[in-house]
């Protein structure tokens, strides 16, 4: 299918415009470049995919609109699931990340104005997971990006095209022809031919839009504020999720007794929390902790994010696969979005490397549908679960209030319910990729 709709600059986030030189082994005007797989977007998901493909015997192109170093300055942190740990172990990047990330050995769930506190511990997930003594980890954006970049440093099979913005994709029967705008003093166009284009270009994915792939979902009535704080008392390596009527409030432990907070509130309230003075902001956090963490220090600017639920109608078409936020987005409660993207990567890599070894065409829709069948339902389950959590807990309608109190009580007392919740949220549910299985072996040795 020929597709000529350009990805115009107006569809791009302003930050995505190329700003500096064209890196990589090809000069921008050296004629078409041929790749087996071209990844558009070098966020954490795109970078992970490039690492996973670097020894697959495929020629890989990695296109990123922002300068390579941009990811190193982002002040964000993510909860990483046990399954992400296994996949990163399988990729050989975990040991390098580990000294710079924090693990948590307990999750504490509580309704803000109600006594029932649920403690989730590794043993609630069963004997096997107790070996690490962790239920998950928290990693900062720059740590993940730096480790993945280091892994790609000597990868001869991966060519960086950065900063370069993908502005057009023309789909033919046997390849996709991509037009990239690179910039410096004079803007230049570069042509790339690829057997498979992977869109890892984030939630607004211009590639998905131009390919005519519809999405389903909604914007939430809430926004999220993130910030890094340092409490006076130890965070004790506990991940806290407190449910307030206005929305969930997560506190994730980071190294050096720092915490990443993710505070969800209706848009107006969130905007107000962004604008109040530092003192007032910290006083509000302190009120929410009931003074339990002692004096609080704000270490980063407060960032505001809109929140949406989105599932793409399909994840693939001939010569195109969507991964990460380009394919789906969920509410941040439970910290699942990036983890789902990492599992997409592990599944896609397994499908296309197996196809490549069998001599199949890796851009063929039938091949790519194996990836879509694997991931779409699993992701939908998490989308549904996080939506349900947010709706049940961000509500003051009395029947729902009673229901959630009952749920917390049941969860507190019934081990199988704790197991089920952890099974889903640690990513252990669902089909395990070969990368994750390799990572699990490493973990046990
Ligand atoms: C408040 C908040 C808290 C969250 N907390 C967690 C958490 O704790 N755990 C978790 O797992 N998830 C969390 N998430 C979700 C997580 O942030 C996302 O799922 C994840 O960042 C998506 O990564 P990505 O690589 O798919 O997309 P992005 O990070 O958006 O990367 C896309 C990349 O594509 C590039 N790009 C775009 N268009 C083009 C183009 N045309 N040409 C070239 N390059 C292009 C962009 O420059 C960018 O670098 C949270 C989300 C929010 C909003």
GROMACS .gro file of C-alpha atoms and ligand atoms in nm:
model
  498
    1UNK     CA    1   0.000   0.000   0.000
    2UNK     CA    2   0.143   0.336  -0.099
    3UNK     CA    3   0.108   0.600   0.167
    4UNK     CA    4   0.200   0.952   0.075
    5UNK     CA    5   0.059   1.154   0.361
    6UNK     CA    6   0.356   1.348   0.496
    7UNK     CA    7   0.426   1.370   0.868
    8UNK     CA    8   0.435   1.745   0.860
    9UNK     CA    9   0.629   1.945   1.114
   10UNK     CA   10   0.304   2.090   1.247
   11UNK     CA   11   0.211   1.740   1.371
   12UNK     CA   12   0.523   1.728   1.580
   13UNK     CA   13   0.579   1.831   1.936
   14UNK     CA   14   0.799   2.146   1.925
   15UNK     CA   15   1.069   1.962   2.120
   16UNK     CA   16   1.092   1.703   1.845
   17UNK     CA   17   1.238   1.939   1.587
   18UNK     CA   18   1.596   1.863   1.493
   19UNK     CA   19   1.839   2.115   1.629
   20UNK     CA   20   2.195   2.018   1.559
   21UNK     CA   21   2.414   1.796   1.349
   22UNK     CA   22   2.342   1.459   1.192
   23UNK     CA   23   2.519   1.186   1.383
   24UNK     CA   24   2.589   0.834   1.265
   25UNK     CA   25   2.809   0.676   1.007
   26UNK     CA   26   2.627   0.820   0.702
   27UNK     CA   27   2.653   1.176   0.581
   28UNK     CA   28   2.305   1.322   0.525
   29UNK     CA   29   2.339   1.357   0.147
   30UNK     CA   30   2.510   1.023   0.077
   31UNK     CA   31   2.206   0.866  -0.099
   32UNK     CA   32   1.944   0.620   0.025
   33UNK     CA   33   2.039   0.401   0.319
   34UNK     CA   34   1.903   0.046   0.341
   35UNK     CA   35   1.801  -0.113   0.670
   36UNK     CA   36   1.619  -0.430   0.766
   37UNK     CA   37   1.452  -0.260   1.062
   38UNK     CA   38   1.418   0.115   1.121
   39UNK     CA   39   1.309   0.232   1.464
   40UNK     CA   40   1.153   0.580   1.475
   41UNK     CA   41   1.193   0.726   1.824
   42UNK     CA   42   1.482   0.668   2.063
   43UNK     CA   43   1.292   0.706   2.391
   44UNK     CA   44   1.350   0.424   2.638
   45UNK     CA   45   1.131   0.187   2.436
   46UNK     CA   46   1.306   0.258   2.104
   47UNK     CA   47   1.651   0.234   2.266
   48UNK     CA   48   1.561  -0.097   2.429
   49UNK     CA   49   1.449  -0.230   2.092
   50UNK     CA   50   1.777  -0.124   1.929
   51UNK     CA   51   1.973  -0.302   2.208
   52UNK     CA   52   1.763  -0.615   2.167
   53UNK     CA   53   1.821  -0.624   1.791
   54UNK     CA   54   2.190  -0.538   1.786
   55UNK     CA   55   2.306  -0.901   1.765
   56UNK     CA   56   2.014  -1.036   1.562
   57UNK     CA   57   2.195  -1.030   1.229
   58UNK     CA   58   1.975  -0.744   1.106
   59UNK     CA   59   2.080  -0.398   0.988
   60UNK     CA   60   1.906  -0.150   1.218
   61UNK     CA   61   1.845   0.225   1.179
   62UNK     CA   62   1.752   0.436   1.482
   63UNK     CA   63   1.592   0.774   1.411
   64UNK     CA   64   1.550   1.034   1.685
   65UNK     CA   65   1.431   1.390   1.644
   66UNK     CA   66   1.598   1.522   1.961
   67UNK     CA   67   1.975   1.532   2.009
   68UNK     CA   68   2.108   1.209   2.157
   69UNK     CA   69   2.192   1.373   2.489
   70UNK     CA   70   1.838   1.511   2.542
   71UNK     CA   71   1.725   1.199   2.726
   72UNK     CA   72   2.003   1.244   2.980
   73UNK     CA   73   1.854   1.566   3.117
   74UNK     CA   74   1.498   1.441   3.180
   75UNK     CA   75   1.406   1.459   3.550
   76UNK     CA   76   1.166   1.165   3.568
   77UNK     CA   77   1.169   0.823   3.728
   78UNK     CA   78   0.967   0.509   3.661
   79UNK     CA   79   0.855   0.212   3.863
   80UNK     CA   80   1.008  -0.092   3.693
   81UNK     CA   81   0.839  -0.430   3.727
   82UNK     CA   82   1.000  -0.767   3.797
   83UNK     CA   83   0.937  -0.859   3.433
   84UNK     CA   84   1.123  -0.550   3.315
   85UNK     CA   85   1.409  -0.653   3.542
   86UNK     CA   86   1.418  -0.994   3.373
   87UNK     CA   87   1.410  -0.845   3.024
   88UNK     CA   88   1.688  -0.600   3.108
   89UNK     CA   89   1.888  -0.887   3.257
   90UNK     CA   90   1.830  -1.084   2.937
   91UNK     CA   91   1.962  -0.784   2.743
   92UNK     CA   92   2.270  -0.764   2.965
   93UNK     CA   93   2.202  -0.410   3.087
   94UNK     CA   94   2.062  -0.480   3.434
   95UNK     CA   95   2.387  -0.516   3.627
   96UNK     CA   96   2.504  -0.176   3.504
   97UNK     CA   97   2.174  -0.008   3.602
   98UNK     CA   98   2.135  -0.175   3.937
   99UNK     CA   99   2.377   0.036   4.148
  100UNK     CA  100   2.193   0.352   4.039
  101UNK     CA  101   1.834   0.241   4.093
  102UNK     CA  102   1.638   0.157   4.406
  103UNK     CA  103   1.448  -0.162   4.476
  104UNK     CA  104   1.136  -0.178   4.689
  105UNK     CA  105   1.056  -0.470   4.914
  106UNK     CA  106   0.710  -0.359   5.013
  107UNK     CA  107   0.411  -0.188   4.854
  108UNK     CA  108   0.180  -0.004   5.090
  109UNK     CA  109  -0.173   0.067   4.969
  110UNK     CA  110  -0.406   0.285   5.172
  111UNK     CA  111  -0.716   0.490   5.136
  112UNK     CA  112  -0.634   0.839   5.256
  113UNK     CA  113  -0.900   0.879   5.524
  114UNK     CA  114  -0.960   0.514   5.609
  115UNK     CA  115  -0.759   0.291   5.837
  116UNK     CA  116  -0.709  -0.023   5.624
  117UNK     CA  117  -0.353  -0.038   5.502
  118UNK     CA  118  -0.253  -0.326   5.278
  119UNK     CA  119   0.108  -0.437   5.285
  120UNK     CA  120   0.225  -0.634   4.983
  121UNK     CA  121   0.549  -0.824   5.028
  122UNK     CA  122   0.758  -1.051   4.802
  123UNK     CA  123   0.633  -1.364   4.979
  124UNK     CA  124   0.279  -1.272   4.868
  125UNK     CA  125   0.389  -1.347   4.515
  126UNK     CA  126   0.520  -1.695   4.600
  127UNK     CA  127   0.848  -1.856   4.688
  128UNK     CA  128   1.029  -1.798   4.358
  129UNK     CA  129   1.016  -1.419   4.371
  130UNK     CA  130   1.143  -1.406   4.729
  131UNK     CA  131   1.494  -1.484   4.601
  132UNK     CA  132   1.555  -1.120   4.509
  133UNK     CA  133   1.361  -0.988   4.808
  134UNK     CA  134   1.216  -0.717   4.580
  135UNK     CA  135   0.874  -0.642   4.439
  136UNK     CA  136   1.000  -0.389   4.188
  137UNK     CA  137   1.246  -0.106   4.127
  138UNK     CA  138   1.251   0.265   4.055
  139UNK     CA  139   1.487   0.397   3.789
  140UNK     CA  140   1.552   0.751   3.672
  141UNK     CA  141   1.513   0.833   3.304
  142UNK     CA  142   1.875   0.937   3.258
  143UNK     CA  143   2.007   0.618   3.419
  144UNK     CA  144   1.806   0.396   3.185
  145UNK     CA  145   1.899   0.605   2.879
  146UNK     CA  146   2.270   0.617   2.969
  147UNK     CA  147   2.289   0.241   3.021
  148UNK     CA  148   2.111   0.167   2.693
  149UNK     CA  149   2.333   0.418   2.508
  150UNK     CA  150   2.644   0.252   2.653
  151UNK     CA  151   2.517  -0.083   2.530
  152UNK     CA  152   2.478   0.057   2.179
  153UNK     CA  153   2.816   0.233   2.173
  154UNK     CA  154   3.000  -0.037   1.980
  155UNK     CA  155   2.704  -0.191   1.801
  156UNK     CA  156   2.813  -0.200   1.437
  157UNK     CA  157   2.470  -0.318   1.322
  158UNK     CA  158   2.290  -0.009   1.459
  159UNK     CA  159   2.314   0.325   1.275
  160UNK     CA  160   2.205   0.639   1.456
  161UNK     CA  161   2.020   0.898   1.250
  162UNK     CA  162   1.999   1.176   1.503
  163UNK     CA  163   1.883   1.445   1.527
  164UNK     CA  164   1.659   1.361   1.234
  165UNK     CA  165   1.284   1.386   1.209
  166UNK     CA  166   1.087   1.130   1.015
  167UNK     CA  167   0.861   1.341   0.794
  168UNK     CA  168   0.724   1.093   0.543
  169UNK     CA  169   0.669   0.719   0.510
  170UNK     CA  170   0.579   0.564   0.172
  171UNK     CA  171   0.475   0.202   0.204
  172UNK     CA  172   0.547  -0.031  -0.089
  173UNK     CA  173   0.499  -0.406  -0.120
  174UNK     CA  174   0.857  -0.496  -0.028
  175UNK     CA  175   0.982  -0.192   0.171
  176UNK     CA  176   0.902   0.145   0.323
  177UNK     CA  177   1.074   0.455   0.192
  178UNK     CA  178   1.129   0.708   0.467
  179UNK     CA  179   1.210   1.074   0.430
  180UNK     CA  180   1.402   1.231   0.717
  181UNK     CA  181   1.464   1.598   0.775
  182UNK     CA  182   1.802   1.658   0.926
  183UNK     CA  183   1.916   2.000   1.024
  184UNK     CA  184   2.217   2.208   1.084
  185UNK     CA  185   2.285   2.537   0.918
  186UNK     CA  186   2.093   2.409   0.614
  187UNK     CA  187   1.805   2.165   0.644
  188UNK     CA  188   1.863   1.850   0.441
  189UNK     CA  189   1.649   1.556   0.344
  190UNK     CA  190   1.770   1.197   0.371
  191UNK     CA  191   1.604   0.890   0.222
  192UNK     CA  192   1.599   0.556   0.400
  193UNK     CA  193   1.461   0.225   0.271
  194UNK     CA  194   1.362  -0.035   0.523
  195UNK     CA  195   1.188  -0.373   0.525
  196UNK     CA  196   1.018  -0.294   0.856
  197UNK     CA  197   0.940   0.039   1.023
  198UNK     CA  198   0.884   0.029   1.400
  199UNK     CA  199   0.704   0.332   1.545
  200UNK     CA  200   0.840   0.400   1.895
  201UNK     CA  201   0.752   0.768   1.856
  202UNK     CA  202   0.537   0.815   2.165
  203UNK     CA  203   0.170   0.868   2.238
  204UNK     CA  204   0.109   1.126   1.965
  205UNK     CA  205   0.278   0.896   1.710
  206UNK     CA  206   0.268   1.082   1.379
  207UNK     CA  207   0.354   0.750   1.209
  208UNK     CA  208   0.043   0.584   1.355
  209UNK     CA  209  -0.175   0.879   1.249
  210UNK     CA  210  -0.034   0.895   0.898
  211UNK     CA  211  -0.080   0.519   0.860
  212UNK     CA  212  -0.451   0.570   0.932
  213UNK     CA  213  -0.450   0.354   1.244
  214UNK     CA  214  -0.738   0.463   1.465
  215UNK     CA  215  -0.715   0.477   1.844
  216UNK     CA  216  -0.973   0.424   2.116
  217UNK     CA  217  -0.974   0.577   2.462
  218UNK     CA  218  -1.017   0.900   2.650
  219UNK     CA  219  -0.845   1.183   2.831
  220UNK     CA  220  -0.889   1.159   3.207
  221UNK     CA  221  -1.040   1.443   3.408
  222UNK     CA  222  -0.712   1.442   3.599
  223UNK     CA  223  -0.350   1.546   3.544
  224UNK     CA  224  -0.039   1.422   3.722
  225UNK     CA  225   0.230   1.620   3.897
  226UNK     CA  226   0.569   1.457   3.937
  227UNK     CA  227   0.857   1.579   4.150
  228UNK     CA  228   1.154   1.446   4.344
  229UNK     CA  229   1.163   1.506   4.720
  230UNK     CA  230   1.391   1.406   5.006
  231UNK     CA  231   1.217   1.322   5.335
  232UNK     CA  232   1.390   1.367   5.667
  233UNK     CA  233   1.304   1.009   5.770
  234UNK     CA  234   1.401   0.699   5.574
  235UNK     CA  235   1.170   0.595   5.289
  236UNK     CA  236   1.250   0.238   5.402
  237UNK     CA  237   1.243   0.118   5.043
  238UNK     CA  238   0.865   0.113   5.048
  239UNK     CA  239   0.653   0.207   4.747
  240UNK     CA  240   0.343   0.387   4.869
  241UNK     CA  241   0.017   0.426   4.679
  242UNK     CA  242  -0.236   0.633   4.870
  243UNK     CA  243  -0.581   0.674   4.722
  244UNK     CA  244  -0.734   1.019   4.769
  245UNK     CA  245  -1.072   1.130   4.641
  246UNK     CA  246  -0.891   1.359   4.399
  247UNK     CA  247  -0.680   1.069   4.266
  248UNK     CA  248  -0.393   0.832   4.352
  249UNK     CA  249  -0.079   0.966   4.517
  250UNK     CA  250   0.230   0.748   4.467
  251UNK     CA  251   0.564   0.777   4.647
  252UNK     CA  252   0.844   0.571   4.491
  253UNK     CA  253   1.180   0.523   4.666
  254UNK     CA  254   1.497   0.639   4.488
  255UNK     CA  255   1.863   0.606   4.591
  256UNK     CA  256   2.004   0.852   4.850
  257UNK     CA  257   1.674   0.855   5.039
  258UNK     CA  258   1.503   1.051   4.762
  259UNK     CA  259   1.146   0.981   4.646
  260UNK     CA  260   0.969   1.032   4.316
  261UNK     CA  261   0.614   1.145   4.380
  262UNK     CA  262   0.330   1.111   4.129
  263UNK     CA  263   0.028   1.305   4.245
  264UNK     CA  264  -0.296   1.275   4.046
  265UNK     CA  265  -0.567   1.543   4.080
  266UNK     CA  266  -0.842   1.701   3.870
  267UNK     CA  267  -0.689   1.942   3.614
  268UNK     CA  268  -0.766   2.265   3.804
  269UNK     CA  269  -0.637   2.128   4.135
  270UNK     CA  270  -0.324   1.989   3.967
  271UNK     CA  271  -0.257   2.326   3.802
  272UNK     CA  272  -0.300   2.494   4.138
  273UNK     CA  273  -0.053   2.252   4.301
  274UNK     CA  274   0.194   2.342   4.030
  275UNK     CA  275   0.156   2.714   4.094
  276UNK     CA  276   0.158   2.731   4.475
  277UNK     CA  277   0.484   2.818   4.645
  278UNK     CA  278   0.733   2.544   4.729
  279UNK     CA  279   0.647   2.581   5.097
  280UNK     CA  280   0.274   2.537   5.035
  281UNK     CA  281   0.336   2.242   4.806
  282UNK     CA  282   0.552   2.065   5.063
  283UNK     CA  283   0.299   2.143   5.336
  284UNK     CA  284   0.030   1.970   5.127
  285UNK     CA  285   0.253   1.665   5.080
  286UNK     CA  286   0.330   1.659   5.452
  287UNK     CA  287  -0.043   1.670   5.528
  288UNK     CA  288  -0.091   1.370   5.300
  289UNK     CA  289   0.186   1.175   5.476
  290UNK     CA  290   0.041   1.270   5.814
  291UNK     CA  291   0.389   1.393   5.909
  292UNK     CA  292   0.524   1.035   5.897
  293UNK     CA  293   0.818   1.113   5.669
  294UNK     CA  294   0.938   1.415   5.868
  295UNK     CA  295   1.050   1.740   5.706
  296UNK     CA  296   1.038   1.734   5.326
  297UNK     CA  297   1.279   1.893   5.080
  298UNK     CA  298   1.188   1.956   4.715
  299UNK     CA  299   1.477   1.853   4.486
  300UNK     CA  300   1.333   1.903   4.139
  301UNK     CA  301   1.092   2.123   3.950
  302UNK     CA  302   0.730   2.006   3.954
  303UNK     CA  303   0.620   1.869   3.615
  304UNK     CA  304   0.262   1.844   3.494
  305UNK     CA  305   0.139   1.564   3.265
  306UNK     CA  306  -0.205   1.514   3.114
  307UNK     CA  307  -0.328   1.157   3.154
  308UNK     CA  308  -0.499   0.943   2.894
  309UNK     CA  309  -0.605   0.590   2.820
  310UNK     CA  310  -0.543   0.488   2.461
  311UNK     CA  311  -0.535   0.162   2.271
  312UNK     CA  312  -0.454   0.152   1.898
  313UNK     CA  313  -0.703  -0.028   1.681
  314UNK     CA  314  -0.420  -0.245   1.552
  315UNK     CA  315  -0.051  -0.265   1.639
  316UNK     CA  316   0.066  -0.368   1.293
  317UNK     CA  317   0.007  -0.340   0.925
  318UNK     CA  318   0.220  -0.449   0.634
  319UNK     CA  319   0.579  -0.320   0.701
  320UNK     CA  320   0.480  -0.135   1.021
  321UNK     CA  321   0.470  -0.224   1.392
  322UNK     CA  322   0.381   0.006   1.683
  323UNK     CA  323   0.547  -0.031   2.024
  324UNK     CA  324   0.527   0.147   2.360
  325UNK     CA  325   0.320   0.463   2.393
  326UNK     CA  326   0.272   0.472   2.015
  327UNK     CA  327   0.055   0.161   2.059
  328UNK     CA  328  -0.109   0.225   2.399
  329UNK     CA  329  -0.116   0.459   2.700
  330UNK     CA  330  -0.258   0.402   3.045
  331UNK     CA  331  -0.321   0.591   3.369
  332UNK     CA  332   0.007   0.618   3.566
  333UNK     CA  333  -0.148   0.450   3.873
  334UNK     CA  334   0.057   0.137   3.934
  335UNK     CA  335   0.342   0.255   3.706
  336UNK     CA  336   0.271   0.028   3.411
  337UNK     CA  337   0.311   0.228   3.084
  338UNK     CA  338   0.684   0.195   3.020
  339UNK     CA  339   0.688  -0.162   3.148
  340UNK     CA  340   0.425  -0.258   2.891
  341UNK     CA  341   0.641  -0.099   2.621
  342UNK     CA  342   0.946  -0.301   2.732
  343UNK     CA  343   0.738  -0.620   2.708
  344UNK     CA  344   0.621  -0.514   2.359
  345UNK     CA  345   0.986  -0.490   2.260
  346UNK     CA  346   1.073  -0.836   2.396
  347UNK     CA  347   0.776  -0.987   2.210
  348UNK     CA  348   0.844  -0.808   1.881
  349UNK     CA  349   1.212  -0.903   1.885
  350UNK     CA  350   1.126  -1.267   1.944
  351UNK     CA  351   0.875  -1.269   1.658
  352UNK     CA  352   1.094  -1.098   1.400
  353UNK     CA  353   1.420  -1.277   1.486
  354UNK     CA  354   1.243  -1.614   1.465
  355UNK     CA  355   1.091  -1.511   1.130
  356UNK     CA  356   1.429  -1.390   1.005
  357UNK     CA  357   1.594  -1.721   1.102
  358UNK     CA  358   1.322  -1.912   0.916
  359UNK     CA  359   1.379  -1.696   0.606
  360UNK     CA  360   1.039  -1.524   0.633
  361UNK     CA  361   0.984  -1.160   0.538
  362UNK     CA  362   0.999  -0.967   0.869
  363UNK     CA  363   0.774  -0.690   0.733
  364UNK     CA  364   0.499  -0.928   0.627
  365UNK     CA  365   0.167  -0.860   0.800
  366UNK     CA  366   0.115  -1.228   0.883
  367UNK     CA  367   0.449  -1.233   1.065
  368UNK     CA  368   0.376  -0.906   1.247
  369UNK     CA  369   0.031  -1.025   1.348
  370UNK     CA  370   0.201  -1.281   1.577
  371UNK     CA  371   0.333  -0.986   1.777
  372UNK     CA  372  -0.004  -0.811   1.775
  373UNK     CA  373  -0.189  -1.123   1.896
  374UNK     CA  374   0.065  -1.165   2.174
  375UNK     CA  375   0.060  -0.813   2.311
  376UNK     CA  376  -0.275  -0.647   2.239
  377UNK     CA  377  -0.493  -0.841   2.482
  378UNK     CA  378  -0.227  -0.837   2.756
  379UNK     CA  379  -0.196  -0.459   2.728
  380UNK     CA  380  -0.573  -0.417   2.722
  381UNK     CA  381  -0.595  -0.608   3.050
  382UNK     CA  382  -0.355  -0.364   3.216
  383UNK     CA  383  -0.535  -0.065   3.063
  384UNK     CA  384  -0.861  -0.195   3.209
  385UNK     CA  385  -0.706  -0.271   3.548
  386UNK     CA  386  -0.547   0.073   3.591
  387UNK     CA  387  -0.867   0.245   3.474
  388UNK     CA  388  -1.073   0.049   3.724
  389UNK     CA  389  -0.829   0.131   4.006
  390UNK     CA  390  -0.842   0.501   3.927
  391UNK     CA  391  -1.221   0.512   3.894
  392UNK     CA  392  -1.296   0.311   4.207
  393UNK     CA  393  -1.050   0.502   4.422
  394UNK     CA  394  -1.093   0.859   4.288
  395UNK     CA  395  -1.457   0.878   4.380
  396UNK     CA  396  -1.675   0.984   4.670
  397UNK     CA  397  -2.001   0.817   4.563
  398UNK     CA  398  -2.096   0.627   4.879
  399UNK     CA  399  -2.161   0.282   4.721
  400UNK     CA  400  -1.818   0.297   4.558
  401UNK     CA  401  -1.658   0.419   4.880
  402UNK     CA  402  -1.807   0.115   5.058
  403UNK     CA  403  -1.693  -0.114   4.777
  404UNK     CA  404  -1.331   0.004   4.788
  405UNK     CA  405  -1.317  -0.022   5.165
  406UNK     CA  406  -1.443  -0.376   5.134
  407UNK     CA  407  -1.185  -0.443   4.861
  408UNK     CA  408  -0.902  -0.316   5.082
  409UNK     CA  409  -1.023  -0.526   5.376
  410UNK     CA  410  -1.049  -0.837   5.159
  411UNK     CA  411  -0.707  -0.771   5.012
  412UNK     CA  412  -0.559  -0.719   5.357
  413UNK     CA  413  -0.682  -1.054   5.478
  414UNK     CA  414  -0.689  -1.276   5.167
  415UNK     CA  415  -0.351  -1.388   5.036
  416UNK     CA  416  -0.488  -1.505   4.695
  417UNK     CA  417  -0.614  -1.152   4.625
  418UNK     CA  418  -0.272  -1.008   4.707
  419UNK     CA  419  -0.117  -1.269   4.479
  420UNK     CA  420  -0.352  -1.181   4.193
  421UNK     CA  421  -0.286  -0.807   4.221
  422UNK     CA  422   0.092  -0.861   4.232
  423UNK     CA  423   0.085  -1.118   3.954
  424UNK     CA  424  -0.074  -0.856   3.729
  425UNK     CA  425   0.122  -0.551   3.841
  426UNK     CA  426   0.468  -0.710   3.840
  427UNK     CA  427   0.422  -0.816   3.478
  428UNK     CA  428   0.455  -1.184   3.567
  429UNK     CA  429   0.108  -1.255   3.422
  430UNK     CA  430   0.092  -1.331   3.052
  431UNK     CA  431   0.324  -1.498   2.807
  432UNK     CA  432   0.694  -1.472   2.893
  433UNK     CA  433   0.940  -1.378   2.619
  434UNK     CA  434   1.268  -1.562   2.558
  435UNK     CA  435   1.454  -1.248   2.669
  436UNK     CA  436   1.273  -1.258   3.004
  437UNK     CA  437   1.341  -1.631   3.040
  438UNK     CA  438   1.713  -1.570   2.975
  439UNK     CA  439   1.702  -1.289   3.233
  440UNK     CA  440   1.542  -1.518   3.487
  441UNK     CA  441   1.820  -1.772   3.443
  442UNK     CA  442   2.079  -1.499   3.502
  443UNK     CA  443   1.891  -1.394   3.813
  444UNK     CA  444   1.908  -1.742   3.965
  445UNK     CA  445   2.277  -1.804   3.895
  446LIG     C1  446   0.304   1.109   3.528
  446LIG     C2  447   0.348   0.981   3.464
  446LIG     C3  448   0.413   0.886   3.541
  446LIG     C4  449   0.451   0.764   3.483
  446LIG     N1  450   0.512   0.670   3.560
  446LIG     C5  451   0.543   0.551   3.507
  446LIG     C6  452   0.605   0.449   3.587
  446LIG     O1  453   0.631   0.467   3.706
  446LIG     N2  454   0.634   0.329   3.528
  446LIG     C7  455   0.605   0.306   3.396
  446LIG     O2  456   0.629   0.193   3.348
  446LIG     N3  457   0.549   0.401   3.318
  446LIG     C8  458   0.519   0.522   3.368
  446LIG     N4  459   0.463   0.619   3.288
  446LIG     C9  460   0.447   0.593   3.143
  446LIG    C10  461   0.579   0.620   3.068
  446LIG     O3  462   0.620   0.753   3.092
  446LIG    C11  463   0.562   0.599   2.916
  446LIG     O4  464   0.492   0.478   2.894
  446LIG    C12  465   0.698   0.592   2.847
  446LIG     O5  466   0.773   0.707   2.876
  446LIG    C13  467   0.681   0.577   2.695
  446LIG     O6  468   0.806   0.564   2.634
  446LIG     P1  469   0.820   0.560   2.474
  446LIG     O7  470   0.965   0.535   2.448
  446LIG     O8  471   0.719   0.467   2.416
  446LIG     O9  472   0.776   0.704   2.424
  446LIG     P2  473   0.851   0.850   2.444
  446LIG    O10  474   0.925   0.853   2.572
  446LIG    O11  475   0.743   0.948   2.422
  446LIG    O12  476   0.957   0.853   2.326
  446LIG    C14  477   0.922   0.882   2.192
  446LIG    C15  478   1.046   0.934   2.119
  446LIG    O13  479   1.015   0.948   1.980
  446LIG    C16  480   1.075   1.068   1.930
  446LIG     N5  481   0.998   1.107   1.811
  446LIG    C17  482   0.867   1.143   1.804
  446LIG     N6  483   0.832   1.170   1.676
  446LIG    C18  484   0.944   1.151   1.600
  446LIG    C19  485   0.972   1.163   1.460
  446LIG     N7  486   0.878   1.197   1.370
  446LIG     N8  487   1.097   1.137   1.416
  446LIG    C20  488   1.194   1.099   1.504
  446LIG     N9  489   1.173   1.086   1.637
  446LIG    C21  490   1.049   1.111   1.684
  446LIG    C22  491   1.063   1.164   2.047
  446LIG    O14  492   1.157   1.269   2.037
  446LIG    C23  493   1.089   1.072   2.167
  446LIG    O15  494   1.227   1.068   2.201
  446LIG    C24  495   0.424   0.741   3.344
  446LIG    C25  496   0.358   0.837   3.267
  446LIG    C26  497   0.319   0.957   3.326
  446LIG    C27  498   0.248   1.059   3.243
   0.00000   0.00000   0.00000
